[in-house]
Coordinates of C-alpha atoms in Angstrom, one line a residue:
X67 CA 36.2 10.8 22.7
X68 CA 36.6 11.4 19.0
X69 CA 37.4 15.0 18.1
X70 CA 35.0 16.7 15.7
X71 CA 36.6 18.0 12.5
X72 CA 36.0 21.4 11.0
X73 CA 33.5 20.2 8.4
X74 CA 31.4 18.4 11.0
X75 CA 28.2 19.8 12.6
X76 CA 27.2 19.8 16.2
X77 CA 25.4 16.5 15.7
X78 CA 28.4 14.7 14.5
X79 CA 27.5 14.7 10.8
X80 CA 29.7 16.1 8.2
X81 CA 28.4 18.8 5.9
X82 CA 28.4 16.4 3.0
X83 CA 26.4 13.8 5.0
X84 CA 23.9 16.5 6.0
X85 CA 23.4 17.8 2.5
X86 CA 23.2 14.2 1.1
X87 CA 20.4 13.4 3.6
X88 CA 18.5 16.5 2.8
X89 CA 18.6 15.6 -0.9
X90 CA 16.9 12.3 -0.3
X91 CA 13.5 13.9 -0.2
X92 CA 14.1 15.3 -3.7
X93 CA 15.4 12.0 -5.0
X94 CA 12.3 10.2 -3.7
X95 CA 10.0 11.8 -6.3
X96 CA 9.0 9.3 -9.1
X97 CA 11.7 9.3 -11.8
X98 CA 10.6 7.9 -15.1
X99 CA 13.1 5.4 -16.3
X100 CA 15.5 6.1 -13.4
X101 CA 17.4 3.0 -12.3
X102 CA 19.8 4.5 -9.8
X103 CA 23.6 4.8 -9.9
X104 CA 25.4 1.6 -11.0
X105 CA 28.7 0.4 -9.8
X106 CA 31.5 -0.8 -12.1
X107 CA 30.0 -4.3 -12.0
X108 CA 26.6 -2.9 -13.3
X109 CA 24.9 -3.2 -9.9
X110 CA 22.8 -0.4 -8.4
X111 CA 24.7 1.3 -5.5
X112 CA 23.4 0.6 -2.0
X113 CA 24.1 2.7 1.1
X114 CA 24.6 0.4 4.1
X115 CA 23.8 3.2 6.5
X116 CA 20.5 4.1 4.8
X117 CA 17.1 2.7 5.7
X118 CA 13.5 3.6 4.8
X119 CA 10.7 3.6 7.3
X120 CA 7.1 2.9 6.2
X121 CA 4.1 2.8 8.4
X122 CA 0.3 2.5 8.4
X123 CA 0.0 1.2 4.9
X124 CA -3.6 0.0 5.3
X125 CA -3.8 -1.8 2.0
X126 CA -7.4 -3.1 1.3
X127 CA -8.1 -6.3 -0.4
X128 CA -9.9 -6.1 -3.8
X129 CA -13.5 -7.1 -4.0
X130 CA -14.0 -6.9 -0.2
X131 CA -17.4 -5.3 0.5
X132 CA -17.1 -1.9 2.1
X133 CA -13.4 -1.6 1.9
X134 CA -11.9 1.5 0.1
X135 CA -8.8 1.0 -2.0
X136 CA -7.6 4.6 -2.7
X137 CA -4.7 3.9 -0.4
X138 CA -3.4 1.0 -2.4
X139 CA -1.8 3.1 -5.3
X140 CA -0.3 5.4 -2.7
X141 CA 1.6 2.5 -1.2
X142 CA 2.6 1.5 -4.7
X143 CA 3.9 5.0 -5.3
X144 CA 5.9 4.9 -2.1
X145 CA 7.5 1.6 -3.1
X146 CA 8.4 3.1 -6.5
X147 CA 10.0 6.1 -4.7
X148 CA 12.1 3.8 -2.5
X149 CA 13.3 1.9 -5.5
X150 CA 14.2 5.2 -7.3
X151 CA 16.4 6.4 -4.4
X152 CA 20.0 6.8 -5.5
X153 CA 21.8 5.1 -3.8
X154 CA 19.2 2.6 -2.6
X155 CA 18.6 1.9 1.0
X156 CA 20.0 -1.4 2.4
X157 CA 16.7 -2.1 4.2
X158 CA 13.1 -1.1 4.7
X159 CA 11.3 -1.3 8.0
X160 CA 7.5 -1.4 8.0
X161 CA 5.9 -0.3 11.3
X162 CA 2.6 -2.1 11.2
X163 CA -1.0 -1.6 10.1
X164 CA -0.3 -3.4 6.8
X165 CA -3.9 -4.5 6.6
X166 CA -6.8 -2.1 6.2
X167 CA -9.0 -2.8 9.2
X168 CA -9.1 -6.3 10.5
X169 CA -6.1 -8.2 9.2
X170 CA -7.8 -10.0 6.3
X171 CA -5.9 -12.4 4.1
X172 CA -7.3 -10.5 1.2
X173 CA -5.5 -7.4 2.4
X174 CA -2.1 -9.2 2.7
X175 CA -2.7 -10.7 -0.7
X176 CA -2.8 -7.2 -2.1
X177 CA 0.2 -5.8 -0.2
X178 CA 2.5 -8.8 -0.4
X179 CA 3.6 -8.3 -4.1
X180 CA 4.5 -4.7 -3.5
X181 CA 6.6 -5.7 -0.4
X182 CA 8.1 -8.5 -2.4
X183 CA 9.3 -5.9 -5.0
X184 CA 11.5 -4.4 -2.4
X185 CA 13.0 -7.8 -1.5
X186 CA 13.5 -8.7 -5.2
X187 CA 15.5 -5.5 -5.6
X188 CA 17.9 -6.7 -2.9
X189 CA 16.5 -4.6 -0.1
X190 CA 16.1 -6.3 3.3
X191 CA 12.5 -6.0 4.6
X192 CA 11.5 -6.1 8.2
X193 CA 8.0 -5.7 9.5
X194 CA 5.9 -5.7 12.6
X195 CA 2.2 -5.8 13.5
X196 CA -0.1 -2.9 14.2
X197 CA -3.5 -2.9 15.8
X198 CA -5.3 -3.5 12.4
X199 CA -3.2 -6.6 11.7
X200 CA -3.6 -10.3 12.7
X201 CA -0.4 -12.3 13.4
X202 CA -1.4 -15.7 11.9
X203 CA -2.1 -14.4 8.3
X204 CA 0.7 -11.9 8.5
X205 CA 3.2 -14.6 9.4
X206 CA 1.8 -16.8 6.6
X207 CA 2.5 -14.1 4.0
X208 CA 5.8 -13.2 5.5
X209 CA 7.3 -16.4 7.0
X210 CA 10.9 -15.0 7.3
X211 CA 9.7 -12.9 10.2
X212 CA 8.8 -16.1 12.1
X213 CA 12.4 -17.4 11.5
X214 CA 14.2 -14.3 12.6
X215 CA 12.2 -13.2 15.6
X216 CA 14.0 -13.6 19.0
X217 CA 10.6 -13.7 20.8
X218 CA 8.6 -16.7 19.5
X219 CA 5.1 -15.8 18.1
X220 CA 5.9 -12.0 17.9
X221 CA 7.1 -9.8 15.1
X222 CA 10.4 -8.7 16.7
X223 CA 13.5 -7.9 14.6
X224 CA 17.0 -6.8 15.5
X225 CA 18.2 -4.9 12.4
X226 CA 21.7 -3.9 11.6
X227 CA 21.1 -0.2 10.6
X228 CA 24.8 0.6 9.8
X229 CA 26.4 2.3 12.8
X230 CA 23.6 1.2 15.1
X231 CA 21.0 -1.5 15.7
X232 CA 17.3 -0.9 15.3
X233 CA 15.0 -3.1 17.4
X234 CA 11.5 -3.4 16.0
X235 CA 8.9 -4.6 18.6
X236 CA 5.4 -6.0 18.3
X237 CA 2.9 -3.8 20.2
X238 CA -0.3 -5.5 18.9
X239 CA -2.9 -6.4 21.6
X240 CA -4.7 -9.1 19.6
X241 CA -8.3 -9.8 20.3
X242 CA -7.8 -13.6 20.2
X243 CA -10.8 -14.0 17.9
X244 CA -8.7 -14.3 14.7
X245 CA -8.7 -12.9 11.3
X246 CA -11.5 -10.5 10.6
X247 CA -12.1 -9.4 14.2
X248 CA -11.3 -6.0 15.6
X249 CA -8.3 -5.6 18.0
X250 CA -7.7 -3.1 20.7
X251 CA -6.7 0.3 19.3
X252 CA -4.1 0.9 22.0
X253 CA -0.8 -1.0 22.2
X254 CA 1.1 -3.1 24.7
X255 CA 4.0 -5.4 25.2
X256 CA 3.7 -8.9 26.6
X257 CA 6.0 -10.0 29.4
X258 CA 8.2 -12.0 27.1
X259 CA 9.0 -9.0 24.9
X260 CA 9.4 -6.7 28.0
X261 CA 11.9 -9.1 29.5
X262 CA 13.7 -9.6 26.2
X263 CA 14.2 -5.9 25.3
X264 CA 15.6 -5.2 28.8
X265 CA 18.1 -8.1 28.4
X266 CA 19.0 -6.8 24.9
X267 CA 19.6 -3.3 26.2
X268 CA 21.7 -4.6 29.1
X269 CA 23.9 -6.6 26.7
X270 CA 24.2 -3.9 23.9
X271 CA 27.7 -3.2 22.7
X272 CA 26.8 -0.3 20.3
X273 CA 24.1 2.3 19.9
X274 CA 20.6 1.0 19.4
X275 CA 17.2 2.4 18.5
X276 CA 13.8 0.9 19.4
X277 CA 10.5 1.2 17.6
X278 CA 7.0 -0.3 17.3
X279 CA 3.7 0.5 15.8
X280 CA 2.4 2.3 18.9
X281 CA 3.9 5.3 20.8
X282 CA 6.1 4.4 23.7
X283 CA 3.7 5.8 26.4
X284 CA 1.3 2.9 25.5
X285 CA 4.0 0.3 26.2
X286 CA 4.4 -0.2 30.0
X287 CA 7.8 -1.7 30.9
X288 CA 8.9 -1.5 34.5
X289 CA 7.5 1.2 36.7
X290 CA 7.6 4.2 34.4
X291 CA 7.2 2.9 30.9
X292 CA 9.4 1.8 28.0
X293 CA 11.2 5.1 27.4
X294 CA 12.2 5.5 31.0
X295 CA 13.3 1.9 31.2
X296 CA 15.5 2.1 28.1
X297 CA 16.6 5.6 28.9
X298 CA 18.7 4.2 31.7
X299 CA 21.0 2.6 29.2
X300 CA 23.5 5.1 27.7
X301 CA 23.6 3.3 24.3
X302 CA 19.8 3.8 23.7
X303 CA 19.5 6.4 21.0
X304 CA 15.8 7.0 20.4
X305 CA 12.3 5.6 19.6
X306 CA 10.3 5.6 16.3
X307 CA 6.6 4.6 15.9
X308 CA 3.6 4.9 13.7
X309 CA -0.2 4.7 14.6
X310 CA -1.0 8.4 14.7
X311 CA -0.6 9.0 10.9
X312 CA 1.2 12.3 11.3
X313 CA 4.8 13.3 11.4
X314 CA 5.8 14.8 14.8
X315 CA 8.9 14.6 17.0
X316 CA 9.5 15.3 20.6
X317 CA 11.9 15.0 23.5
X318 CA 10.7 13.1 26.6
X319 CA 12.3 13.3 30.0
X320 CA 13.4 10.0 31.6
X321 CA 12.7 11.1 35.1
X322 CA 12.9 14.1 37.4
X323 CA 16.2 12.9 38.7
X324 CA 18.0 12.5 35.4
X325 CA 19.3 15.2 33.1
X326 CA 18.9 13.1 30.0
X327 CA 15.9 13.2 27.6
X328 CA 15.0 10.8 24.8
X329 CA 13.9 11.7 21.3
X330 CA 10.8 9.9 19.8
X331 CA 9.3 10.5 16.3
X332 CA 6.0 9.5 14.7
X333 CA 5.9 8.4 11.1
X334 CA 3.3 9.4 8.5
X335 CA 1.0 6.9 6.8
X336 CA 1.8 5.8 3.3
X337 CA -1.7 6.5 2.1
X338 CA -4.6 6.1 4.6
X339 CA -5.2 9.6 6.1
X340 CA -3.2 12.4 7.7
X341 CA 0.4 13.0 6.7
X342 CA 1.1 10.9 3.6
X343 CA 4.6 9.6 2.9
X344 CA 7.5 7.9 4.5
X345 CA 10.9 8.7 6.1
X346 CA 14.5 8.0 5.3
X347 CA 16.9 7.1 8.1
X348 CA 20.7 7.4 7.8
X349 CA 23.1 6.5 10.5
X350 CA 26.5 8.2 10.9
X351 CA 29.5 8.0 13.3
X352 CA 27.9 10.0 16.1
X353 CA 24.1 9.7 15.4
X354 CA 21.4 9.4 12.9
X355 CA 19.1 11.6 10.9
X356 CA 15.4 10.9 10.1
X357 CA 14.0 12.9 7.2
X358 CA 10.3 13.2 6.1
X359 CA 9.3 12.5 2.5
X360 CA 5.8 14.0 2.4
X361 CA 3.7 13.1 -0.6
X362 CA 0.4 14.6 0.5
X363 CA -1.9 15.5 3.4
X364 CA -5.6 14.7 3.5
X365 CA -8.3 14.0 6.1
X366 CA -10.4 11.9 6.4
X367 CA -9.8 10.8 2.8
X368 CA -8.7 12.2 -0.6
X369 CA -11.0 14.7 -2.2
X370 CA -13.6 13.7 -4.6
X371 CA -12.9 14.9 -8.2
X372 CA -13.9 18.5 -8.6
X373 CA -13.7 19.5 -4.9
X374 CA -11.4 22.4 -3.9
X375 CA -8.5 21.5 -1.8
X376 CA -8.7 23.1 1.7
X377 CA -6.0 25.7 2.2
X378 CA -5.0 24.3 5.5
X379 CA -3.9 21.0 3.8
X380 CA -1.5 22.9 1.6
X381 CA -0.2 24.9 4.6
X382 CA 0.6 21.7 6.5
X383 CA 2.5 20.5 3.4
X384 CA 4.5 23.8 3.3
X385 CA 5.3 23.7 7.0
X386 CA 6.6 20.1 6.9
X387 CA 8.4 20.2 3.6
X388 CA 12.0 19.0 4.1
X389 CA 11.6 18.4 7.8
X390 CA 14.1 16.2 9.5
X391 CA 15.5 15.5 13.0
X392 CA 18.8 14.3 14.5
X393 CA 19.4 11.5 17.0
X394 CA 22.7 11.6 18.9
X395 CA 24.6 8.6 20.3
X396 CA 25.5 8.5 24.0
X397 CA 27.7 6.0 25.8

């Protein structure tokens, strides 16, 4: 066991790492003309242990009858904030619901250039499907995902997140009626993914996280669900998801016979409703920290011009400002 030094906290992070992580939220504000720290070769510095998590983008295609587009510039703002981080993250993971309602090609046409901005900046991008997506058009706009998935036909990625791996699963229960049709709201995992993730966990050689669009309790694997199944592996470090459009974190017991609990966290939406923003994720030698970058809160949609902001919206913002949580490595 590695001995903790005097500058290191109970979670295995040094004071410098902790302060640096907390400063990310401040760095994420739009900075006019800011290009990030540059190395001696003139390149922008990249932190190999830093990732950004986006979820529930819900970008609407232009000129589609009945589709609002207020969320589109909020996604553009988040992309700009990610590019302004100093140093930049090595990767961005997108946790589904990229399309507005029913996975239209017009929606992906609108979101793809913004996602491409991240890739063009040298940031690796991984994405999965949510219940408002459809796989065929999503694969068409993001063909690399079809090439890297270990489960054919599903948006599954194994991501090197620095000192740990992050496994992104595909929890979409597709209607089978194709683009433009509504899918089931709840999530699930097909047998191929369930078998694969258990094989991956059994063969893991270093800590790993798991995530999907839907919360883990909607993903039955084995007799007691995904968290209980993965919680039996000492290298499993935690679960992250979207879908609920609000930042919350909790500890979940594995079983009554086990002393171990598992941390899971829900991400905000980038711009649809609820908590608005994204999260930064930095791995360290003994664990990882996930920090909220909150841009707004509104429900069910932004206020019309001239309307007074409800005081509870501002209170939610105050209570969640700078919020973060720690995952610890076992094994």
